[in-house]
Every structure is written in structure tokens, then in C-alpha cells.
mmCIF file of C-alpha atoms in Angstrom:
data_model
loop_
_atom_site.group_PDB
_atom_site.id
_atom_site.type_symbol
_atom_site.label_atom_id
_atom_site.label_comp_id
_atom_site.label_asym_id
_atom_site.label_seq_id
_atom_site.Cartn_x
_atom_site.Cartn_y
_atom_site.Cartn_z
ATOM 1 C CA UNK Y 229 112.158 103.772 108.564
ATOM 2 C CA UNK Y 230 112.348 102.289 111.711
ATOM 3 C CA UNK Y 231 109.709 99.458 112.785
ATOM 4 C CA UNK Y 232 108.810 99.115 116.179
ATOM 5 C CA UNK Y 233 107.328 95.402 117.141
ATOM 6 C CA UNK Y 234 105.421 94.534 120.739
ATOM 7 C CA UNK Y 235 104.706 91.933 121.872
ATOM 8 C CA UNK Y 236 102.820 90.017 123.252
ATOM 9 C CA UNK Y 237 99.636 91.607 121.276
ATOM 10 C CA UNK Y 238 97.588 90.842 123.829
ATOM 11 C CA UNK Y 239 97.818 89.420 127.544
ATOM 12 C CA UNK Y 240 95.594 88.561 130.105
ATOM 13 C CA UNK Y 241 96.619 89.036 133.965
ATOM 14 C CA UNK Y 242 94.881 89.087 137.305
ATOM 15 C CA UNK Y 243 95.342 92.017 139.945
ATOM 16 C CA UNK Y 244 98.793 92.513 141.444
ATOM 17 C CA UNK Y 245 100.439 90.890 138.846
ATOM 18 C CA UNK Y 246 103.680 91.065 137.554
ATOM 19 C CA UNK Y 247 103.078 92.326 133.336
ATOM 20 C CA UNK Y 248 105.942 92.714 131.613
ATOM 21 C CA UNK Y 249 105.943 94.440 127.694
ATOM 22 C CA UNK Y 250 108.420 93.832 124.939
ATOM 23 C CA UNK Y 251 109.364 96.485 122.283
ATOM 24 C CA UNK Y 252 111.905 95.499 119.461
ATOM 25 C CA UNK Y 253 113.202 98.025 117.140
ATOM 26 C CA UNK Y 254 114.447 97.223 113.520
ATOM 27 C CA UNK Y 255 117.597 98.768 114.089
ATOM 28 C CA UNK Y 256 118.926 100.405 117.370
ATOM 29 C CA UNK Y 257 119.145 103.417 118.723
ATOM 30 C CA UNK Y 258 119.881 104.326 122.431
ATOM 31 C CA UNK Y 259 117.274 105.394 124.493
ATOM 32 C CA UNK Y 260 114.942 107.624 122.027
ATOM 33 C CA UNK Y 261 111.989 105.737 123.048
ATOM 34 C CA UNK Y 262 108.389 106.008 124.982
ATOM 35 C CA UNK Y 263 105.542 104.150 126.383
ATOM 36 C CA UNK Y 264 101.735 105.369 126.439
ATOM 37 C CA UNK Y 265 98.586 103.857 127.785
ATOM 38 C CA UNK Y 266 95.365 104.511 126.299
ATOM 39 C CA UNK Y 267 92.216 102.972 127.330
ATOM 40 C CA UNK Y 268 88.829 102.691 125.628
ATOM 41 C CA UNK Y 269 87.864 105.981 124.065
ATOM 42 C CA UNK Y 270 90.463 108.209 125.463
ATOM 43 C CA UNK Y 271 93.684 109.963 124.219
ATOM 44 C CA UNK Y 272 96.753 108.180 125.055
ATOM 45 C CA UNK Y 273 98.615 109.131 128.227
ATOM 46 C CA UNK Y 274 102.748 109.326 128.193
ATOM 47 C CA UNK Y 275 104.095 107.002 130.735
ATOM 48 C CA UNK Y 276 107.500 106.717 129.725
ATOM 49 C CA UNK Y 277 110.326 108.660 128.049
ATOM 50 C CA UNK Y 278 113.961 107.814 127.826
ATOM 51 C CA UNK Y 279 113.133 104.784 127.727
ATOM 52 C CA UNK Y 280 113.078 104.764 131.419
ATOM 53 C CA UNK Y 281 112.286 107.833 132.878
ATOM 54 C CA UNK Y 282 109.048 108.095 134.539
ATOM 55 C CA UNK Y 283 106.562 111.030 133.625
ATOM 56 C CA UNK Y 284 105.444 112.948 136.279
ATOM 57 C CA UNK Y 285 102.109 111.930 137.957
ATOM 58 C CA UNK Y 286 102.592 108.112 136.626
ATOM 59 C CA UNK Y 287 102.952 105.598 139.379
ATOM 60 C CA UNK Y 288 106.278 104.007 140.380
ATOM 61 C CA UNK Y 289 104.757 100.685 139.885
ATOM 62 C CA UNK Y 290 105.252 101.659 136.202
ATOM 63 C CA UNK Y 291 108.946 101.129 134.768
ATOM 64 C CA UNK Y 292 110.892 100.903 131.764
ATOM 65 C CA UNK Y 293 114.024 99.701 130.446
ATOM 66 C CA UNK Y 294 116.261 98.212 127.263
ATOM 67 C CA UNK Y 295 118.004 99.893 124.896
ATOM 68 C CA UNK Y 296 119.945 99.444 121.650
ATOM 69 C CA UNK Y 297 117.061 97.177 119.913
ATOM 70 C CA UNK Y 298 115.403 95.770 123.214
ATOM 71 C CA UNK Y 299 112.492 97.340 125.372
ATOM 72 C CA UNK Y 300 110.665 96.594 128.320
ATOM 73 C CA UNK Y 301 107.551 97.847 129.854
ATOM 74 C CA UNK Y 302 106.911 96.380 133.342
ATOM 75 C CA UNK Y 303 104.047 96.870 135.802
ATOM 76 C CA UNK Y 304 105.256 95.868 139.047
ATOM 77 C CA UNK Y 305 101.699 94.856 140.688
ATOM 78 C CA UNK Y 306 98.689 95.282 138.167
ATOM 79 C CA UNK Y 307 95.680 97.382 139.817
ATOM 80 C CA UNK Y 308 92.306 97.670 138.065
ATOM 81 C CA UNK Y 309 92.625 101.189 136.469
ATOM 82 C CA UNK Y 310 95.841 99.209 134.062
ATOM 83 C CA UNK Y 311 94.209 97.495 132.372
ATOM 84 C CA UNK Y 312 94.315 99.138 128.990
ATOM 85 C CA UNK Y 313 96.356 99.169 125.452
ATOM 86 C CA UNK Y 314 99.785 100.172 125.964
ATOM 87 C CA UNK Y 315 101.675 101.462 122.592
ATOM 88 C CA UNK Y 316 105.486 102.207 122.201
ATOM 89 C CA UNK Y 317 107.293 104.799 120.288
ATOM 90 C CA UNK Y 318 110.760 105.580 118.947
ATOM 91 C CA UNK Y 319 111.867 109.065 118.491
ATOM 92 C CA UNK Y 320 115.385 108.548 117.444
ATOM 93 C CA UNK Y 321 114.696 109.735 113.806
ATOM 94 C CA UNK Y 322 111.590 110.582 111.392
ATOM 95 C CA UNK Y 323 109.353 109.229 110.421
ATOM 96 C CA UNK Y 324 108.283 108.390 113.968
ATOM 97 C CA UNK Y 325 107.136 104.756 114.391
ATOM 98 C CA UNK Y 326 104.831 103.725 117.376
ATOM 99 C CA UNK Y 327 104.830 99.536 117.912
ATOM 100 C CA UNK Y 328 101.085 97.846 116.975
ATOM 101 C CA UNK Y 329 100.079 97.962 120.924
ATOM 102 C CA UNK Y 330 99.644 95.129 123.482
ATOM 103 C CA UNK Y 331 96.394 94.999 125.461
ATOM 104 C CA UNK Y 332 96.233 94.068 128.727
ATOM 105 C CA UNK Y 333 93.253 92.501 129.755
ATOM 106 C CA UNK Y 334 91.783 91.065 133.588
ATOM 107 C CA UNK Y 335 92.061 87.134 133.604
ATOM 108 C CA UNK M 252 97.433 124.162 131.257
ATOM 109 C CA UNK M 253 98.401 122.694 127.647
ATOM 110 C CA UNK M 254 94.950 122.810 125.491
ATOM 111 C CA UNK M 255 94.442 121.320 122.035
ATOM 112 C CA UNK M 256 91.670 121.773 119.840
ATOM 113 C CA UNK M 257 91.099 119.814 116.610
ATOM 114 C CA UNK M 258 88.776 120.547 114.057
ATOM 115 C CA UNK M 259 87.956 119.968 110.723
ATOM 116 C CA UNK M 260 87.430 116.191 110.638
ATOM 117 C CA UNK M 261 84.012 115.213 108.709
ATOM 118 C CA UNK M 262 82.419 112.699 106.533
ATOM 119 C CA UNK M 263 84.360 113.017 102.599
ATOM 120 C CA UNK M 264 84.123 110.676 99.413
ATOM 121 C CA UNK M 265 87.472 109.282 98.582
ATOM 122 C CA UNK M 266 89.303 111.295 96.219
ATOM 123 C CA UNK M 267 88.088 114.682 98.461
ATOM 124 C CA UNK M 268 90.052 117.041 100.602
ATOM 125 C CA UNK M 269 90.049 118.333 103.458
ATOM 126 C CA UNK M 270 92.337 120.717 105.861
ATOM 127 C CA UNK M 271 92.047 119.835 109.416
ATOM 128 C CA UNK M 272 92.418 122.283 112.530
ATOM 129 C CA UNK M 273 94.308 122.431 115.806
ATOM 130 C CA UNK M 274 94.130 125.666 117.874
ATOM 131 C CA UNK M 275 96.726 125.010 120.843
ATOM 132 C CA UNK M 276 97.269 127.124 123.894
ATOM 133 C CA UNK M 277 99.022 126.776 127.145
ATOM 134 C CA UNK M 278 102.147 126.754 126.180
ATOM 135 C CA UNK M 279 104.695 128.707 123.689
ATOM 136 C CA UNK M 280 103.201 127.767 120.328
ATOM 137 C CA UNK M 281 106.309 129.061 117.857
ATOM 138 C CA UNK M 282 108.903 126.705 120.419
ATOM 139 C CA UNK M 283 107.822 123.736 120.187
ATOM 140 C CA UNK M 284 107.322 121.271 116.811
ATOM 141 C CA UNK M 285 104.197 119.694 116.206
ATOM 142 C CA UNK M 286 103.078 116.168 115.037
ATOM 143 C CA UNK M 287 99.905 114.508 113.454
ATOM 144 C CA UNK M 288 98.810 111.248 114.741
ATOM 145 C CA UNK M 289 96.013 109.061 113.363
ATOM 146 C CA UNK M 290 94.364 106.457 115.198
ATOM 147 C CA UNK M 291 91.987 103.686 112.711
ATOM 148 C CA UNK M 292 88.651 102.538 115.150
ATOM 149 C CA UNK M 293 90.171 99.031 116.441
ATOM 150 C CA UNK M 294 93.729 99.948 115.598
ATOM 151 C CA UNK M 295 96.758 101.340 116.753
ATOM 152 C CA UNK M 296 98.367 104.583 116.509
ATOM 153 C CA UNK M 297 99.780 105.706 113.611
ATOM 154 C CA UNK M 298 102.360 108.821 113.136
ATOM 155 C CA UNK M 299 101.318 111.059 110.383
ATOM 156 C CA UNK M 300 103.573 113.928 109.701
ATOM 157 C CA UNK M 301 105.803 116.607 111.675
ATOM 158 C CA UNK M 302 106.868 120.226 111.448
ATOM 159 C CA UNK M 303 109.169 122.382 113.398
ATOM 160 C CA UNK M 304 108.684 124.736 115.262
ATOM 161 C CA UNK M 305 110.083 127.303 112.945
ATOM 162 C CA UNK M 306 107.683 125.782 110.143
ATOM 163 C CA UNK M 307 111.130 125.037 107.883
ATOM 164 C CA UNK M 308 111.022 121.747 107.892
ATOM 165 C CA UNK M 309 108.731 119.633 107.749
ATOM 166 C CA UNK M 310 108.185 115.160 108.171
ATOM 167 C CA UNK M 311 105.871 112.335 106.557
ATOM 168 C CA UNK M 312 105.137 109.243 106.895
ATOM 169 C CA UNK M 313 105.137 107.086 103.835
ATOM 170 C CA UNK M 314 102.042 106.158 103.851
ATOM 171 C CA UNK M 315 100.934 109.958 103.261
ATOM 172 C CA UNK M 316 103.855 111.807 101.666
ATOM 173 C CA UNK M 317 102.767 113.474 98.133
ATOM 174 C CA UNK M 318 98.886 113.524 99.436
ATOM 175 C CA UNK M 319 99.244 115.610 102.872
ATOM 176 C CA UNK M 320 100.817 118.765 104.190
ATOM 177 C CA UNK M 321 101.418 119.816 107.143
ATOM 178 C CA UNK M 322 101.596 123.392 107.992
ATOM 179 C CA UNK M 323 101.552 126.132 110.907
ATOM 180 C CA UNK M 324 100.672 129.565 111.524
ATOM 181 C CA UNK M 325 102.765 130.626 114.609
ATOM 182 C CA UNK M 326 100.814 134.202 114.946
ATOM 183 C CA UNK M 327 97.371 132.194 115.638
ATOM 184 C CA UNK M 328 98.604 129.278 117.139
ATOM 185 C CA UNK M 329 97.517 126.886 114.662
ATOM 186 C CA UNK M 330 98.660 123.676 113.062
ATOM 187 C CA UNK M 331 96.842 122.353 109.759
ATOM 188 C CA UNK M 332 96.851 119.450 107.797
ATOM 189 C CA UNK M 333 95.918 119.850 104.211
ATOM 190 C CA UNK M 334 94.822 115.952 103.461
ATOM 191 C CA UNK M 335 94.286 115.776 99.569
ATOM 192 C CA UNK M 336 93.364 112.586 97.664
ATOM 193 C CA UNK M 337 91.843 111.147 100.308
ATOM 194 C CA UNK M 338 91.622 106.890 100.688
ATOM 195 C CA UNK M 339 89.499 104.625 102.410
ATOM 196 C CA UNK M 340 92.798 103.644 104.421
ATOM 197 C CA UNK M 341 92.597 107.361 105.853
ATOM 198 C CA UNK M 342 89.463 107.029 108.188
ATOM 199 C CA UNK M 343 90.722 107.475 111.367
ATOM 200 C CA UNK M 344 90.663 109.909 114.411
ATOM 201 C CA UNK M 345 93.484 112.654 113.996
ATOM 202 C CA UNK M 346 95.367 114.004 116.896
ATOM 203 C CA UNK M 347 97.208 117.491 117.213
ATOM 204 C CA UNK M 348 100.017 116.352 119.372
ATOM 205 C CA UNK M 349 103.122 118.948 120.379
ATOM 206 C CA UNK M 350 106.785 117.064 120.898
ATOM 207 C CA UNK M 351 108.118 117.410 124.098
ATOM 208 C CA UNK M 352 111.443 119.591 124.490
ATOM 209 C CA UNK M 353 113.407 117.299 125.281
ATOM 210 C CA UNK M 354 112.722 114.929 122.362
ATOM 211 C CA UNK M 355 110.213 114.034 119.741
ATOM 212 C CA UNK M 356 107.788 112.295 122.238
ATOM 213 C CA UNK M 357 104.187 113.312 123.140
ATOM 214 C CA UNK M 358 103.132 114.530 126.776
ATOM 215 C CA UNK M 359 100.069 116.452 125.744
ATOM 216 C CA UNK M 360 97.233 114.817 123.114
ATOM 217 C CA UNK M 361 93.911 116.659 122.411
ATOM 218 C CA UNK M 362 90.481 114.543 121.924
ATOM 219 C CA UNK M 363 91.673 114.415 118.290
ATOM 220 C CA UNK M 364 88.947 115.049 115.559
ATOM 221 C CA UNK M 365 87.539 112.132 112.976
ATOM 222 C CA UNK M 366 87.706 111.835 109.157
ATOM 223 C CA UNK M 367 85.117 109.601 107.479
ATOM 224 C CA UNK M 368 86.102 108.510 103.946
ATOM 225 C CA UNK M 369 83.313 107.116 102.577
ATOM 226 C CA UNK M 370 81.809 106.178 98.906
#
């Protein structure tokens, strides 16, 4: 099974910050992987698949990149409505594997 | 518009059972596969289990294989997970979520339903 690892576990930023998210994977794969955000009793809400393709409606201050092992999450300019877990997920085999999160919080 | 309804989820002494619910809509049921996600109050998300969308095969994780099935009824619209032996470890809020078609990711979650194991 693949293990997905994030860090930093947690972070705290200010607005219009620059956050950036790391994703490791025990073994590689290309780009079979996805970000979510999910705040405070809510579903979680696909950002990211591809590993860098955008889902529709998400802002373009959202972007992702990496592959083989490596993945990054960046927020170009935090606003207020980011701050929130954010979870990743391969999908190059089963069992799926989502990383243990990394919450962003306001400094 | 992609709807998901779980149901199911209650309070249940460890060692119970229970089959959980998820009447979806919005979309071709019988195309698309299905997954099972648990989220733990405090914790992260946690894949579960996966079926096609045929219902032939079918996915676990580790952590429940041997103690829950996952199954589908593609004339309803309905996914089901039969959770037997049930553990402490397994309180959590379930989520009915269908993959994408363009890979096993999740665009659409419902407001999941919760399973209490408690002795």
C-alpha cells in the first residue's frame, strides 16, 4: 500500500501569503494524485486532480505540482475563506491512501 | 446536480453490525465506481473500500478487509456497506463518495452519516 505523508501538519500564515504544502508518496507514481480542502464541519471539496489540474470553480490562486514521489500544494496569496485542513490523495492503485492533512491556520 | 444520501449510521456496541446507506442521483449510477470514506472526529480522512461500477470487483483497506463489504444495487441507485464486527477504532463519519471518470479521485462527497461504537 502506498503511504502518503504531508507536511507540515500544521502552519500558521497571515493574509496574502505565500503557503506552500508538501505531499511525499512511499513509492512513485506519475501524476495519480489530488488535493481537497475541508473546513470545520463540512465535506471536503476537490481542488486538485492530476496533480495539477485545477477543478472547475477553484481559484487560480490555487496550484499544484510534483510528481514521481514529490507534491506540492501552493496558495499563491492566502485570503480568509483558506484557511482550512487541506488533505492529499493518491489514486495510482488500491487501496487509496489520503496523506494525514496539514491545517492552515491565521497567524 | 450530483446528490448523495447516506444513511444508516447510529449508535452500536462493539462486536455489532450494521449496513450503511447511500442513495445517489444526478448522475449515471451503474457508470461510475463508488468509494467509502471515513473520517474519525479530530482526524483525517481515511479510505474505506471501493467497488466498480459493474459491482465485479470490489477494494479494502486493510484496516477493514474480512469485517466489511461493500456492495451496490445499480437498479436503485444504491451503495451499501455491510460493517460487521464492529471496533471502537470504527467511530467515525462515513462518506458515499463516486470516483471521478477520469480517475479514482472524488469531485462529489455527501454530508456522510456517523457510526457510534460504543460499550
Amino acid at each position: 500500500a502506498i503511504r502518503m505523508t504531508q507536511s507540515p501538519s500544521s502552519l500558521s500564515a497571515s493574509i496574502g501569503d505565500r503557503v506552500t504544502i508538501t505531499c511525499r508518496a512511499s513509492q512513485g507514481f506519475n501524476n495519480y494524485l489530488a488535493w481537497y480542502q475541508q473546513k470545520p464541519g463540512e465535506a471536503p471539496r476537490l481542488l486538485i486532480y492530476g496533480a495539477s489540474t485545477l477543478q472547475s470553480g477553484v481559484p487560480s490562486r490555487f496550484s499544484g505540482s510534483g510528481s514521481g514521489t514529490d507534491f506540492t500544494l501552493t496558495i499563491s496569496s492566502l485570503q480568509s475563506e483558506d484557511f482550512a485542513t487541506y488533505y492529499c490523495q493518491q489514486y495510482y492503485n488500491y487501496p487509496l491512501s489520503f496523506g494525514g492533512g496539514t491545517r492552515v491556520e491565521i497567524k | 446536480e450530483v446528490q448523495l444520501v447516506e444513511s444508516g449510521g447510529g449508535l452500536i456496541q462493539p462486536g455489532g453490525s450494521l449496513r450503511l446507506s447511500c442513495a445517489a442521483s444526478g448522475f449515471t449510477f451503474s457508470s461510475f465506481a463508488m468509494s467509502w470514506v471515513r473520517q474519525a472526529s479530530g482526524k483525517g480522512l481515511e479510505w474505506v473500500s471501493g467497488i466498480s461500477g459493474s459491482g465485479r470487483s470490489t477494494y479494502y483497506a486493510d484496516s477493514v478487509k474480512g469485517r466489511f463489504t461493500i456492495s451496490r444495487d445499480n437498479s436503485k441507485g444504491t451503495l451499501y456497506l455491510q460493517i460487521n464486527s464492529l471496533r471502537a477504532e470504527d467511530t467515525a463519519v462515513y462518506f458515499c463518495v463516486p470516483v471521478s471518470g477520469r480517475g479514482e479521485y472524488f469531485p462529489h462527497w455527501g454530508q456522510g452519516t456517523l457510526v457510534t461504537v460504543f460499550s
